[in-house]
Amino acid sequence: MTHSSAKIYPWGDGRRFNSYSAHIRNIFGQRVQKVSIDAGFTCPNRDGSKGTGGCTYCNNDAFNPSYCTPQKSISVQIAEGVTFHQTRYRRAMGYLAYFQAYSNTYADVSQLEKMYSEALAYPGVLGLVVGTRPDCINDDIIALIKKLSEKYYVIVEYGVESCNNETLQRINRGHTYEDSVAAIQKTAEAGIFTGAHFIFGLPGESREDMIGSAGIISSLPLTSVKFHQLQIIRGTAMEKEFNQYPERFVMFSFDEYMEFFIDFLEQFNPGIIVERFTGEAPPKLVIAPGWGRKRTDEIMNIFEKRLEERNTWQGRLYGTVNKITAEGA
Ligand code: SF4
Protein backbone atom coordinates (compact mmCIF):
# COMPACT_ATOMS: atom_id res chain seq x y z
CA MET A 1 0.00 0.00 0.00
CA THR A 2 1.31 3.43 -0.93
CA HIS A 3 1.29 5.95 1.88
CA SER A 4 -0.65 9.09 0.97
CA SER A 5 2.12 11.45 2.10
CA ALA A 6 4.45 9.97 -0.54
CA LYS A 7 2.40 11.35 -3.36
CA ILE A 8 1.23 14.81 -4.34
CA TYR A 9 -2.08 14.68 -6.19
CA PRO A 10 -3.11 16.96 -9.10
CA TRP A 11 -4.80 19.45 -6.70
CA GLY A 12 -1.49 20.10 -4.99
CA ASP A 13 -1.44 18.24 -1.67
CA GLY A 14 -1.17 14.71 -0.29
CA ARG A 15 -4.85 14.19 0.49
CA ARG A 16 -6.59 11.73 -1.78
CA PHE A 17 -9.34 14.09 -2.83
CA ASN A 18 -9.61 17.70 -3.92
CA SER A 19 -10.56 19.21 -0.58
CA TYR A 20 -12.43 22.39 0.21
CA SER A 21 -10.12 23.20 3.12
CA ALA A 22 -7.14 23.37 0.72
CA HIS A 23 -9.14 25.63 -1.62
CA ILE A 24 -9.91 28.00 1.27
CA ARG A 25 -6.31 27.89 2.52
CA ASN A 26 -5.02 28.67 -0.98
CA ILE A 27 -7.32 31.66 -1.31
CA PHE A 28 -7.23 33.12 2.19
CA GLY A 29 -4.10 31.58 3.70
CA GLN A 30 -6.12 30.98 6.88
CA ARG A 31 -9.08 29.12 8.28
CA VAL A 32 -12.39 30.73 7.33
CA GLN A 33 -15.71 29.86 8.91
CA LYS A 34 -19.13 30.01 7.26
CA VAL A 35 -21.85 31.86 9.13
CA SER A 36 -25.38 30.96 8.03
CA ILE A 37 -28.01 33.58 7.33
CA ASP A 38 -31.75 33.31 6.83
CA ALA A 39 -32.50 36.53 4.97
CA GLY A 40 -36.22 35.81 4.69
CA PHE A 41 -36.26 34.58 1.11
CA THR A 42 -38.84 32.09 -0.02
CA CYS A 43 -38.66 29.72 -2.94
CA PRO A 44 -40.60 29.62 -6.24
CA ASN A 45 -41.41 26.01 -5.56
CA ARG A 46 -43.27 27.00 -2.42
CA ASP A 47 -44.78 30.42 -3.08
CA GLY A 48 -46.88 29.34 -6.07
CA SER A 49 -44.84 30.75 -8.93
CA LYS A 50 -43.57 27.23 -9.73
CA GLY A 51 -45.47 25.20 -7.17
CA THR A 52 -46.70 25.26 -3.61
CA GLY A 53 -45.72 21.89 -2.18
CA GLY A 54 -41.96 22.27 -2.51
CA CYS A 55 -39.54 19.45 -3.22
CA THR A 56 -40.84 16.22 -1.71
CA TYR A 57 -37.80 15.83 0.58
CA CYS A 58 -37.72 19.44 1.78
CA ASN A 59 -38.08 20.61 5.30
CA ASN A 60 -35.92 23.71 5.46
CA ASP A 61 -35.93 23.66 9.27
CA ALA A 62 -33.67 20.64 9.01
CA PHE A 63 -30.83 22.69 7.58
CA ASN A 64 -31.10 25.97 9.41
CA PRO A 65 -28.93 26.60 12.47
CA SER A 66 -30.81 27.86 15.51
CA TYR A 67 -29.28 31.36 15.38
CA CYS A 68 -30.82 31.98 11.92
CA THR A 69 -34.18 33.62 11.71
CA PRO A 70 -35.35 36.28 9.28
CA GLN A 71 -36.82 38.30 12.16
CA LYS A 72 -33.24 39.36 12.94
CA SER A 73 -31.26 41.63 10.64
CA ILE A 74 -28.44 40.18 8.58
CA SER A 75 -25.84 41.94 10.76
CA VAL A 76 -27.38 40.57 13.97
CA GLN A 77 -27.43 37.05 12.53
CA ILE A 78 -23.77 37.36 11.54
CA ALA A 79 -22.85 38.71 14.98
CA GLU A 80 -24.61 35.79 16.67
CA GLY A 81 -23.12 33.30 14.20
CA VAL A 82 -19.61 34.64 14.84
CA THR A 83 -20.10 34.29 18.62
CA PHE A 84 -21.51 30.79 18.16
CA HIS A 85 -18.50 29.69 16.09
CA GLN A 86 -15.89 31.49 18.19
CA THR A 87 -16.61 29.20 21.10
CA ARG A 88 -16.09 26.14 18.86
CA TYR A 89 -13.47 27.09 16.28
CA ARG A 90 -11.05 29.47 17.83
CA ARG A 91 -8.74 29.42 14.84
CA ALA A 92 -11.21 31.02 12.38
CA MET A 93 -9.80 34.38 11.36
CA GLY A 94 -12.43 35.38 8.86
CA TYR A 95 -15.98 34.54 7.85
CA LEU A 96 -18.05 33.80 4.79
CA ALA A 97 -21.66 34.93 5.00
CA TYR A 98 -23.65 31.90 3.91
CA PHE A 99 -27.04 32.83 2.47
CA GLN A 100 -28.41 29.37 3.03
CA ALA A 101 -32.15 29.18 3.66
CA TYR A 102 -34.42 28.77 0.63
CA SER A 103 -33.48 30.53 -2.66
CA ASN A 104 -31.09 33.37 -1.99
CA THR A 105 -31.25 35.06 -5.38
CA TYR A 106 -35.05 35.05 -5.45
CA ALA A 107 -35.63 38.82 -5.16
CA ASP A 108 -35.25 42.03 -7.04
CA VAL A 109 -31.60 42.81 -7.85
CA SER A 110 -31.57 46.08 -5.86
CA GLN A 111 -32.86 44.24 -2.80
CA LEU A 112 -30.20 41.56 -3.28
CA GLU A 113 -27.49 44.19 -3.53
CA LYS A 114 -28.62 45.69 -0.22
CA MET A 115 -28.60 42.34 1.54
CA TYR A 116 -25.27 41.14 0.16
CA SER A 117 -23.66 44.52 0.89
CA GLU A 118 -24.89 44.47 4.49
CA ALA A 119 -23.24 41.08 4.97
CA LEU A 120 -19.99 42.13 3.30
CA ALA A 121 -19.80 45.27 5.43
CA TYR A 122 -19.68 43.22 8.64
CA PRO A 123 -16.14 43.21 10.14
CA GLY A 124 -14.29 40.00 9.34
CA VAL A 125 -16.64 38.90 6.54
CA LEU A 126 -14.44 38.04 3.58
CA GLY A 127 -17.05 36.86 1.13
CA LEU A 128 -20.40 35.28 0.34
CA VAL A 129 -21.78 31.84 -0.30
CA VAL A 130 -25.13 32.11 -2.05
CA GLY A 131 -27.32 29.01 -2.23
CA THR A 132 -30.09 29.09 -4.81
CA ARG A 133 -32.10 27.27 -7.47
CA PRO A 134 -31.03 27.24 -11.12
CA ASP A 135 -34.28 28.94 -12.14
CA CYS A 136 -33.67 31.92 -9.82
CA ILE A 137 -30.88 33.59 -11.75
CA ASN A 138 -30.83 36.18 -14.52
CA ASP A 139 -28.38 38.50 -16.28
CA ASP A 140 -28.84 41.36 -13.79
CA ILE A 141 -28.15 39.11 -10.81
CA ILE A 142 -25.14 37.61 -12.57
CA ALA A 143 -23.84 41.15 -13.23
CA LEU A 144 -24.27 42.08 -9.54
CA ILE A 145 -22.47 38.96 -8.33
CA LYS A 146 -19.74 39.42 -10.90
CA LYS A 147 -19.19 42.95 -9.61
CA LEU A 148 -18.99 41.73 -6.00
CA SER A 149 -16.67 38.88 -7.04
CA GLU A 150 -14.12 41.38 -8.25
CA LYS A 151 -13.61 42.54 -4.68
CA TYR A 152 -14.68 39.59 -2.54
CA TYR A 153 -14.78 35.82 -2.60
CA VAL A 154 -18.26 34.88 -3.85
CA ILE A 155 -19.58 31.47 -4.81
CA VAL A 156 -23.06 30.70 -6.11
CA GLU A 157 -24.26 27.21 -5.22
CA TYR A 158 -27.05 25.65 -7.24
CA GLY A 159 -29.32 22.88 -6.04
CA VAL A 160 -29.15 20.49 -8.99
CA GLU A 161 -29.91 17.32 -6.96
CA SER A 162 -30.07 14.90 -9.92
CA CYS A 163 -29.00 14.76 -13.58
CA ASN A 164 -32.14 12.81 -14.41
CA ASN A 165 -35.28 14.72 -15.43
CA GLU A 166 -37.56 11.86 -14.48
CA THR A 167 -36.19 11.98 -10.94
CA LEU A 168 -36.49 15.76 -10.81
CA GLN A 169 -40.13 15.50 -11.80
CA ARG A 170 -40.75 12.77 -9.32
CA ILE A 171 -39.38 14.82 -6.42
CA ASN A 172 -41.26 17.90 -7.62
CA ARG A 173 -38.17 20.07 -8.13
CA GLY A 174 -39.97 22.30 -10.63
CA HIS A 175 -36.95 22.63 -12.93
CA THR A 176 -35.04 20.41 -15.33
CA TYR A 177 -31.43 19.29 -15.50
CA GLU A 178 -31.03 21.51 -18.57
CA ASP A 179 -32.03 24.52 -16.43
CA SER A 180 -29.18 23.63 -14.07
CA VAL A 181 -26.66 23.29 -16.90
CA ALA A 182 -27.69 26.67 -18.32
CA ALA A 183 -27.40 28.44 -14.93
CA ILE A 184 -24.04 26.83 -14.15
CA GLN A 185 -22.65 27.74 -17.56
CA LYS A 186 -23.87 31.32 -17.36
CA THR A 187 -22.35 31.78 -13.90
CA ALA A 188 -19.03 30.12 -14.70
CA GLU A 189 -18.73 32.06 -17.97
CA ALA A 190 -19.02 35.29 -15.97
CA GLY A 191 -15.94 34.19 -14.01
CA ILE A 192 -17.89 33.54 -10.79
CA PHE A 193 -17.07 30.54 -8.59
CA THR A 194 -19.85 28.05 -9.19
CA GLY A 195 -20.95 25.20 -6.96
CA ALA A 196 -23.62 22.51 -7.21
CA HIS A 197 -25.44 20.25 -4.82
CA PHE A 198 -26.53 16.67 -5.51
CA ILE A 199 -28.41 14.01 -3.55
CA PHE A 200 -27.62 10.28 -3.78
CA GLY A 201 -30.49 7.86 -3.23
CA LEU A 202 -33.46 9.73 -4.73
CA PRO A 203 -36.42 7.46 -5.54
CA GLY A 204 -36.12 5.47 -8.74
CA GLU A 205 -32.33 5.89 -9.07
CA SER A 206 -30.16 2.77 -8.88
CA ARG A 207 -26.59 2.61 -7.61
CA GLU A 208 -25.47 2.32 -11.26
CA ASP A 209 -27.45 5.44 -12.23
CA MET A 210 -25.72 7.37 -9.45
CA ILE A 211 -22.24 6.14 -10.36
CA GLY A 212 -23.05 6.93 -14.01
CA SER A 213 -23.71 10.54 -13.08
CA ALA A 214 -19.99 10.99 -12.21
CA GLY A 215 -19.22 11.49 -15.90
CA ILE A 216 -22.13 13.89 -16.41
CA ILE A 217 -21.33 16.09 -13.41
CA SER A 218 -17.62 16.01 -14.26
CA SER A 219 -18.32 17.72 -17.56
CA LEU A 220 -19.88 20.80 -15.91
CA PRO A 221 -17.76 23.95 -15.40
CA LEU A 222 -17.97 23.68 -11.60
CA THR A 223 -15.62 24.99 -8.93
CA SER A 224 -16.99 22.73 -6.21
CA VAL A 225 -19.65 20.16 -5.41
CA LYS A 226 -21.54 19.06 -2.35
CA PHE A 227 -23.05 15.60 -2.27
CA HIS A 228 -25.16 14.03 0.36
CA GLN A 229 -26.98 10.83 1.00
CA LEU A 230 -30.75 11.10 0.86
CA GLN A 231 -32.17 11.57 4.33
CA ILE A 232 -35.87 11.02 4.80
CA ILE A 233 -36.97 13.92 6.94
CA ARG A 234 -39.92 13.85 9.27
CA GLY A 235 -43.00 15.68 8.05
CA THR A 236 -42.10 15.67 4.34
CA ALA A 237 -44.03 14.24 1.38
CA MET A 238 -41.12 11.88 0.89
CA GLU A 239 -41.64 10.40 4.33
CA LYS A 240 -45.07 9.21 3.16
CA GLU A 241 -43.65 7.84 -0.11
CA PHE A 242 -40.89 6.05 1.75
CA ASN A 243 -43.30 4.45 4.21
CA GLN A 244 -45.54 3.30 1.37
CA TYR A 245 -42.94 2.26 -1.23
CA PRO A 246 -39.60 1.59 0.48
CA GLU A 247 -38.51 -0.48 -2.53
CA ARG A 248 -38.18 2.72 -4.59
CA PHE A 249 -35.22 3.87 -2.50
CA VAL A 250 -31.59 2.78 -2.33
CA MET A 251 -30.94 3.35 1.38
CA PHE A 252 -27.23 3.00 1.97
CA SER A 253 -25.92 1.88 5.32
CA PHE A 254 -23.00 4.04 6.41
CA ASP A 255 -20.40 1.46 5.28
CA GLU A 256 -22.16 0.91 1.94
CA TYR A 257 -22.29 4.62 1.34
CA MET A 258 -18.55 5.03 1.97
CA GLU A 259 -17.77 2.30 -0.60
CA PHE A 260 -20.32 3.72 -3.05
CA PHE A 261 -18.95 7.23 -2.71
CA ILE A 262 -15.36 6.11 -3.23
CA ASP A 263 -16.46 4.21 -6.39
CA PHE A 264 -18.09 7.44 -7.55
CA LEU A 265 -15.10 9.59 -6.66
CA GLU A 266 -12.70 7.41 -8.65
CA GLN A 267 -14.61 8.37 -11.77
CA PHE A 268 -15.05 12.00 -10.82
CA ASN A 269 -13.20 14.97 -12.32
CA PRO A 270 -10.11 15.65 -10.16
CA GLY A 271 -10.36 19.35 -11.01
CA ILE A 272 -13.63 19.86 -9.09
CA ILE A 273 -13.41 20.49 -5.33
CA VAL A 274 -15.45 18.08 -3.23
CA GLU A 275 -16.76 20.16 -0.37
CA ARG A 276 -18.89 17.53 1.28
CA PHE A 277 -20.16 14.02 0.68
CA THR A 278 -22.58 13.40 3.55
CA GLY A 279 -25.53 15.31 4.99
CA GLU A 280 -26.20 16.29 8.55
CA ALA A 281 -29.87 16.95 9.32
CA PRO A 282 -30.56 16.86 13.07
CA PRO A 283 -30.93 13.17 14.06
CA LYS A 284 -34.34 13.76 15.68
CA LEU A 285 -35.73 14.74 12.26
CA VAL A 286 -34.23 11.85 10.28
CA ILE A 287 -36.47 8.84 9.63
CA ALA A 288 -33.86 6.98 7.57
CA PRO A 289 -31.11 5.95 7.10
CA GLY A 290 -30.15 5.21 10.69
CA TRP A 291 -26.45 6.05 10.75
CA GLY A 292 -26.44 7.08 14.37
CA ARG A 293 -24.76 10.24 15.47
CA LYS A 294 -21.46 10.62 13.65
CA ARG A 295 -19.27 13.67 13.87
CA THR A 296 -18.02 15.27 10.65
CA ASP A 297 -14.36 14.73 11.56
CA GLU A 298 -15.06 11.10 12.41
CA ILE A 299 -16.66 10.55 8.98
CA MET A 300 -13.74 12.28 7.29
CA ASN A 301 -11.23 10.05 9.10
CA ILE A 302 -13.07 6.88 8.06
CA PHE A 303 -13.33 8.13 4.46
CA GLU A 304 -9.64 9.01 4.14
CA LYS A 305 -8.62 5.74 5.79
CA ARG A 306 -10.74 3.79 3.27
CA LEU A 307 -9.22 5.74 0.36
CA GLU A 308 -5.81 4.74 1.64
CA GLU A 309 -6.77 1.11 2.25
CA ARG A 310 -8.16 0.89 -1.27
CA ASN A 311 -5.14 2.82 -2.54
CA THR A 312 -7.36 5.02 -4.64
CA TRP A 313 -8.12 8.72 -5.07
CA GLN A 314 -10.44 11.22 -6.76
CA GLY A 315 -10.28 10.84 -10.51
CA ARG A 316 -8.18 7.67 -10.54
CA LEU A 317 -10.51 6.26 -13.21
CA TYR A 318 -11.66 9.61 -14.59
CA GLY A 319 -12.07 9.46 -18.35
CA THR A 320 -11.24 5.75 -18.51
CA VAL A 321 -14.83 4.61 -18.05
CA ASN A 322 -17.22 5.03 -21.00
CA LYS A 323 -18.07 8.71 -21.02
CA ILE A 324 -21.73 9.35 -20.37
CA THR A 325 -23.02 12.59 -21.78
CA ALA A 326 -25.84 14.73 -20.51
CA GLU A 327 -27.86 13.99 -23.65
CA GLY A 328 -30.98 12.12 -22.79
CA ALA A 329 -30.28 12.50 -19.06
S1 SF4 B 1 -36.02 24.47 -3.82
FE1 SF4 B 1 -35.07 24.26 -1.81
S2 SF4 B 1 -36.32 25.49 -0.40
FE2 SF4 B 1 -37.49 25.20 -2.30
S3 SF4 B 1 -38.80 23.44 -1.87
FE3 SF4 B 1 -36.95 22.68 -2.89
S4 SF4 B 1 -35.49 22.14 -1.29
FE4 SF4 B 1 -37.13 23.39 -0.36
Coordinates of C-alpha atoms and ligand atoms in Angstrom, one line a residue:
M1 CA 0.0 0.0 0.0
T2 CA 1.3 3.4 -0.9
H3 CA 1.3 6.0 1.9
S4 CA -0.6 9.1 1.0
S5 CA 2.1 11.5 2.1
A6 CA 4.5 10.0 -0.5
K7 CA 2.4 11.3 -3.4
I8 CA 1.2 14.8 -4.3
Y9 CA -2.1 14.7 -6.2
P10 CA -3.1 17.0 -9.1
W11 CA -4.8 19.4 -6.7
G12 CA -1.5 20.1 -5.0
D13 CA -1.4 18.2 -1.7
G14 CA -1.2 14.7 -0.3
R15 CA -4.9 14.2 0.5
R16 CA -6.6 11.7 -1.8
F17 CA -9.3 14.1 -2.8
N18 CA -9.6 17.7 -3.9
S19 CA -10.6 19.2 -0.6
Y20 CA -12.4 22.4 0.2
S21 CA -10.1 23.2 3.1
A22 CA -7.1 23.4 0.7
H23 CA -9.1 25.6 -1.6
I24 CA -9.9 28.0 1.3
R25 CA -6.3 27.9 2.5
N26 CA -5.0 28.7 -1.0
I27 CA -7.3 31.7 -1.3
F28 CA -7.2 33.1 2.2
G29 CA -4.1 31.6 3.7
Q30 CA -6.1 31.0 6.9
R31 CA -9.1 29.1 8.3
V32 CA -12.4 30.7 7.3
Q33 CA -15.7 29.9 8.9
K34 CA -19.1 30.0 7.3
V35 CA -21.8 31.9 9.1
S36 CA -25.4 31.0 8.0
I37 CA -28.0 33.6 7.3
D38 CA -31.7 33.3 6.8
A39 CA -32.5 36.5 5.0
G40 CA -36.2 35.8 4.7
F41 CA -36.3 34.6 1.1
T42 CA -38.8 32.1 0.0
C43 CA -38.7 29.7 -2.9
P44 CA -40.6 29.6 -6.2
N45 CA -41.4 26.0 -5.6
R46 CA -43.3 27.0 -2.4
D47 CA -44.8 30.4 -3.1
G48 CA -46.9 29.3 -6.1
S49 CA -44.8 30.8 -8.9
K50 CA -43.6 27.2 -9.7
G51 CA -45.5 25.2 -7.2
T52 CA -46.7 25.3 -3.6
G53 CA -45.7 21.9 -2.2
G54 CA -42.0 22.3 -2.5
C55 CA -39.5 19.5 -3.2
T56 CA -40.8 16.2 -1.7
Y57 CA -37.8 15.8 0.6
C58 CA -37.7 19.4 1.8
N59 CA -38.1 20.6 5.3
N60 CA -35.9 23.7 5.5
D61 CA -35.9 23.7 9.3
A62 CA -33.7 20.6 9.0
F63 CA -30.8 22.7 7.6
N64 CA -31.1 26.0 9.4
P65 CA -28.9 26.6 12.5
S66 CA -30.8 27.9 15.5
Y67 CA -29.3 31.4 15.4
C68 CA -30.8 32.0 11.9
T69 CA -34.2 33.6 11.7
P70 CA -35.3 36.3 9.3
Q71 CA -36.8 38.3 12.2
K72 CA -33.2 39.4 12.9
S73 CA -31.3 41.6 10.6
I74 CA -28.4 40.2 8.6
S75 CA -25.8 41.9 10.8
V76 CA -27.4 40.6 14.0
Q77 CA -27.4 37.0 12.5
I78 CA -23.8 37.4 11.5
A79 CA -22.8 38.7 15.0
E80 CA -24.6 35.8 16.7
G81 CA -23.1 33.3 14.2
V82 CA -19.6 34.6 14.8
T83 CA -20.1 34.3 18.6
F84 CA -21.5 30.8 18.2
H85 CA -18.5 29.7 16.1
Q86 CA -15.9 31.5 18.2
T87 CA -16.6 29.2 21.1
R88 CA -16.1 26.1 18.9
Y89 CA -13.5 27.1 16.3
R90 CA -11.1 29.5 17.8
R91 CA -8.7 29.4 14.8
A92 CA -11.2 31.0 12.4
M93 CA -9.8 34.4 11.4
G94 CA -12.4 35.4 8.9
Y95 CA -16.0 34.5 7.9
L96 CA -18.1 33.8 4.8
A97 CA -21.7 34.9 5.0
Y98 CA -23.7 31.9 3.9
F99 CA -27.0 32.8 2.5
Q100 CA -28.4 29.4 3.0
A101 CA -32.1 29.2 3.7
Y102 CA -34.4 28.8 0.6
S103 CA -33.5 30.5 -2.7
N104 CA -31.1 33.4 -2.0
T105 CA -31.2 35.1 -5.4
Y106 CA -35.1 35.0 -5.5
A107 CA -35.6 38.8 -5.2
D108 CA -35.2 42.0 -7.0
V109 CA -31.6 42.8 -7.9
S110 CA -31.6 46.1 -5.9
Q111 CA -32.9 44.2 -2.8
L112 CA -30.2 41.6 -3.3
E113 CA -27.5 44.2 -3.5
K114 CA -28.6 45.7 -0.2
M115 CA -28.6 42.3 1.5
Y116 CA -25.3 41.1 0.2
S117 CA -23.7 44.5 0.9
E118 CA -24.9 44.5 4.5
A119 CA -23.2 41.1 5.0
L120 CA -20.0 42.1 3.3
A121 CA -19.8 45.3 5.4
Y122 CA -19.7 43.2 8.6
P123 CA -16.1 43.2 10.1
G124 CA -14.3 40.0 9.3
V125 CA -16.6 38.9 6.5
L126 CA -14.4 38.0 3.6
G127 CA -17.1 36.9 1.1
L128 CA -20.4 35.3 0.3
V129 CA -21.8 31.8 -0.3
V130 CA -25.1 32.1 -2.0
G131 CA -27.3 29.0 -2.2
T132 CA -30.1 29.1 -4.8
R133 CA -32.1 27.3 -7.5
P134 CA -31.0 27.2 -11.1
D135 CA -34.3 28.9 -12.1
C136 CA -33.7 31.9 -9.8
I137 CA -30.9 33.6 -11.8
N138 CA -30.8 36.2 -14.5
D139 CA -28.4 38.5 -16.3
D140 CA -28.8 41.4 -13.8
I141 CA -28.1 39.1 -10.8
I142 CA -25.1 37.6 -12.6
A143 CA -23.8 41.2 -13.2
L144 CA -24.3 42.1 -9.5
I145 CA -22.5 39.0 -8.3
K146 CA -19.7 39.4 -10.9
K147 CA -19.2 43.0 -9.6
L148 CA -19.0 41.7 -6.0
S149 CA -16.7 38.9 -7.0
E150 CA -14.1 41.4 -8.3
K151 CA -13.6 42.5 -4.7
Y152 CA -14.7 39.6 -2.5
Y153 CA -14.8 35.8 -2.6
V154 CA -18.3 34.9 -3.8
I155 CA -19.6 31.5 -4.8
V156 CA -23.1 30.7 -6.1
E157 CA -24.3 27.2 -5.2
Y158 CA -27.1 25.7 -7.2
G159 CA -29.3 22.9 -6.0
V160 CA -29.1 20.5 -9.0
E161 CA -29.9 17.3 -7.0
S162 CA -30.1 14.9 -9.9
C163 CA -29.0 14.8 -13.6
N164 CA -32.1 12.8 -14.4
N165 CA -35.3 14.7 -15.4
E166 CA -37.6 11.9 -14.5
T167 CA -36.2 12.0 -10.9
L168 CA -36.5 15.8 -10.8
Q169 CA -40.1 15.5 -11.8
R170 CA -40.8 12.8 -9.3
I171 CA -39.4 14.8 -6.4
N172 CA -41.3 17.9 -7.6
R173 CA -38.2 20.1 -8.1
G174 CA -40.0 22.3 -10.6
H175 CA -36.9 22.6 -12.9
T176 CA -35.0 20.4 -15.3
Y177 CA -31.4 19.3 -15.5
E178 CA -31.0 21.5 -18.6
D179 CA -32.0 24.5 -16.4
S180 CA -29.2 23.6 -14.1
V181 CA -26.7 23.3 -16.9
A182 CA -27.7 26.7 -18.3
A183 CA -27.4 28.4 -14.9
I184 CA -24.0 26.8 -14.1
Q185 CA -22.6 27.7 -17.6
K186 CA -23.9 31.3 -17.4
T187 CA -22.3 31.8 -13.9
A188 CA -19.0 30.1 -14.7
E189 CA -18.7 32.1 -18.0
A190 CA -19.0 35.3 -16.0
G191 CA -15.9 34.2 -14.0
I192 CA -17.9 33.5 -10.8
F193 CA -17.1 30.5 -8.6
T194 CA -19.8 28.1 -9.2
G195 CA -21.0 25.2 -7.0
A196 CA -23.6 22.5 -7.2
H197 CA -25.4 20.3 -4.8
F198 CA -26.5 16.7 -5.5
I199 CA -28.4 14.0 -3.6
F200 CA -27.6 10.3 -3.8
G201 CA -30.5 7.9 -3.2
L202 CA -33.5 9.7 -4.7
P203 CA -36.4 7.5 -5.5
G204 CA -36.1 5.5 -8.7
E205 CA -32.3 5.9 -9.1
S206 CA -30.2 2.8 -8.9
R207 CA -26.6 2.6 -7.6
E208 CA -25.5 2.3 -11.3
D209 CA -27.5 5.4 -12.2
M210 CA -25.7 7.4 -9.5
I211 CA -22.2 6.1 -10.4
G212 CA -23.1 6.9 -14.0
S213 CA -23.7 10.5 -13.1
A214 CA -20.0 11.0 -12.2
G215 CA -19.2 11.5 -15.9
I216 CA -22.1 13.9 -16.4
I217 CA -21.3 16.1 -13.4
S218 CA -17.6 16.0 -14.3
S219 CA -18.3 17.7 -17.6
L220 CA -19.9 20.8 -15.9
P221 CA -17.8 24.0 -15.4
L222 CA -18.0 23.7 -11.6
T223 CA -15.6 25.0 -8.9
S224 CA -17.0 22.7 -6.2
V225 CA -19.6 20.2 -5.4
K226 CA -21.5 19.1 -2.3
F227 CA -23.0 15.6 -2.3
H228 CA -25.2 14.0 0.4
Q229 CA -27.0 10.8 1.0
L230 CA -30.8 11.1 0.9
Q231 CA -32.2 11.6 4.3
I232 CA -35.9 11.0 4.8
I233 CA -37.0 13.9 6.9
R234 CA -39.9 13.9 9.3
G235 CA -43.0 15.7 8.1
T236 CA -42.1 15.7 4.3
A237 CA -44.0 14.2 1.4
M238 CA -41.1 11.9 0.9
E239 CA -41.6 10.4 4.3
K240 CA -45.1 9.2 3.2
E241 CA -43.7 7.8 -0.1
F242 CA -40.9 6.1 1.8
N243 CA -43.3 4.4 4.2
Q244 CA -45.5 3.3 1.4
Y245 CA -42.9 2.3 -1.2
P246 CA -39.6 1.6 0.5
E247 CA -38.5 -0.5 -2.5
R248 CA -38.2 2.7 -4.6
F249 CA -35.2 3.9 -2.5
V250 CA -31.6 2.8 -2.3
M251 CA -30.9 3.4 1.4
F252 CA -27.2 3.0 2.0
S253 CA -25.9 1.9 5.3
F254 CA -23.0 4.0 6.4
D255 CA -20.4 1.5 5.3
E256 CA -22.2 0.9 1.9
Y257 CA -22.3 4.6 1.3
M258 CA -18.5 5.0 2.0
E259 CA -17.8 2.3 -0.6
F260 CA -20.3 3.7 -3.0
F261 CA -18.9 7.2 -2.7
I262 CA -15.4 6.1 -3.2
D263 CA -16.5 4.2 -6.4
F264 CA -18.1 7.4 -7.6
L265 CA -15.1 9.6 -6.7
E266 CA -12.7 7.4 -8.6
Q267 CA -14.6 8.4 -11.8
F268 CA -15.0 12.0 -10.8
N269 CA -13.2 15.0 -12.3
P270 CA -10.1 15.6 -10.2
G271 CA -10.4 19.4 -11.0
I272 CA -13.6 19.9 -9.1
I273 CA -13.4 20.5 -5.3
V274 CA -15.5 18.1 -3.2
E275 CA -16.8 20.2 -0.4
R276 CA -18.9 17.5 1.3
F277 CA -20.2 14.0 0.7
T278 CA -22.6 13.4 3.5
G279 CA -25.5 15.3 5.0
E280 CA -26.2 16.3 8.5
A281 CA -29.9 16.9 9.3
P282 CA -30.6 16.9 13.1
P283 CA -30.9 13.2 14.1
K284 CA -34.3 13.8 15.7
L285 CA -35.7 14.7 12.3
V286 CA -34.2 11.8 10.3
I287 CA -36.5 8.8 9.6
A288 CA -33.9 7.0 7.6
P289 CA -31.1 6.0 7.1
G290 CA -30.1 5.2 10.7
W291 CA -26.5 6.0 10.7
G292 CA -26.4 7.1 14.4
R293 CA -24.8 10.2 15.5
K294 CA -21.5 10.6 13.7
R295 CA -19.3 13.7 13.9
T296 CA -18.0 15.3 10.6
D297 CA -14.4 14.7 11.6
E298 CA -15.1 11.1 12.4
I299 CA -16.7 10.6 9.0
M300 CA -13.7 12.3 7.3
N301 CA -11.2 10.0 9.1
I302 CA -13.1 6.9 8.1
F303 CA -13.3 8.1 4.5
E304 CA -9.6 9.0 4.1
K305 CA -8.6 5.7 5.8
R306 CA -10.7 3.8 3.3
L307 CA -9.2 5.7 0.4
E308 CA -5.8 4.7 1.6
E309 CA -6.8 1.1 2.2
R310 CA -8.2 0.9 -1.3
N311 CA -5.1 2.8 -2.5
T312 CA -7.4 5.0 -4.6
W313 CA -8.1 8.7 -5.1
Q314 CA -10.4 11.2 -6.8
G315 CA -10.3 10.8 -10.5
R316 CA -8.2 7.7 -10.5
L317 CA -10.5 6.3 -13.2
Y318 CA -11.7 9.6 -14.6
G319 CA -12.1 9.5 -18.3
T320 CA -11.2 5.7 -18.5
V321 CA -14.8 4.6 -18.1
N322 CA -17.2 5.0 -21.0
K323 CA -18.1 8.7 -21.0
I324 CA -21.7 9.4 -20.4
T325 CA -23.0 12.6 -21.8
A326 CA -25.8 14.7 -20.5
E327 CA -27.9 14.0 -23.7
G328 CA -31.0 12.1 -22.8
A329 CA -30.3 12.5 -19.1
Ligands
SF4_1 S1 -36.0 24.5 -3.8 FE1 -35.1 24.3 -1.8 S2 -36.3 25.5 -0.4 FE2 -37.5 25.2 -2.3 S3 -38.8 23.4 -1.9 FE3 -36.9 22.7 -2.9 S4 -35.5 22.1 -1.3 FE4 -37.1 23.4 -0.4

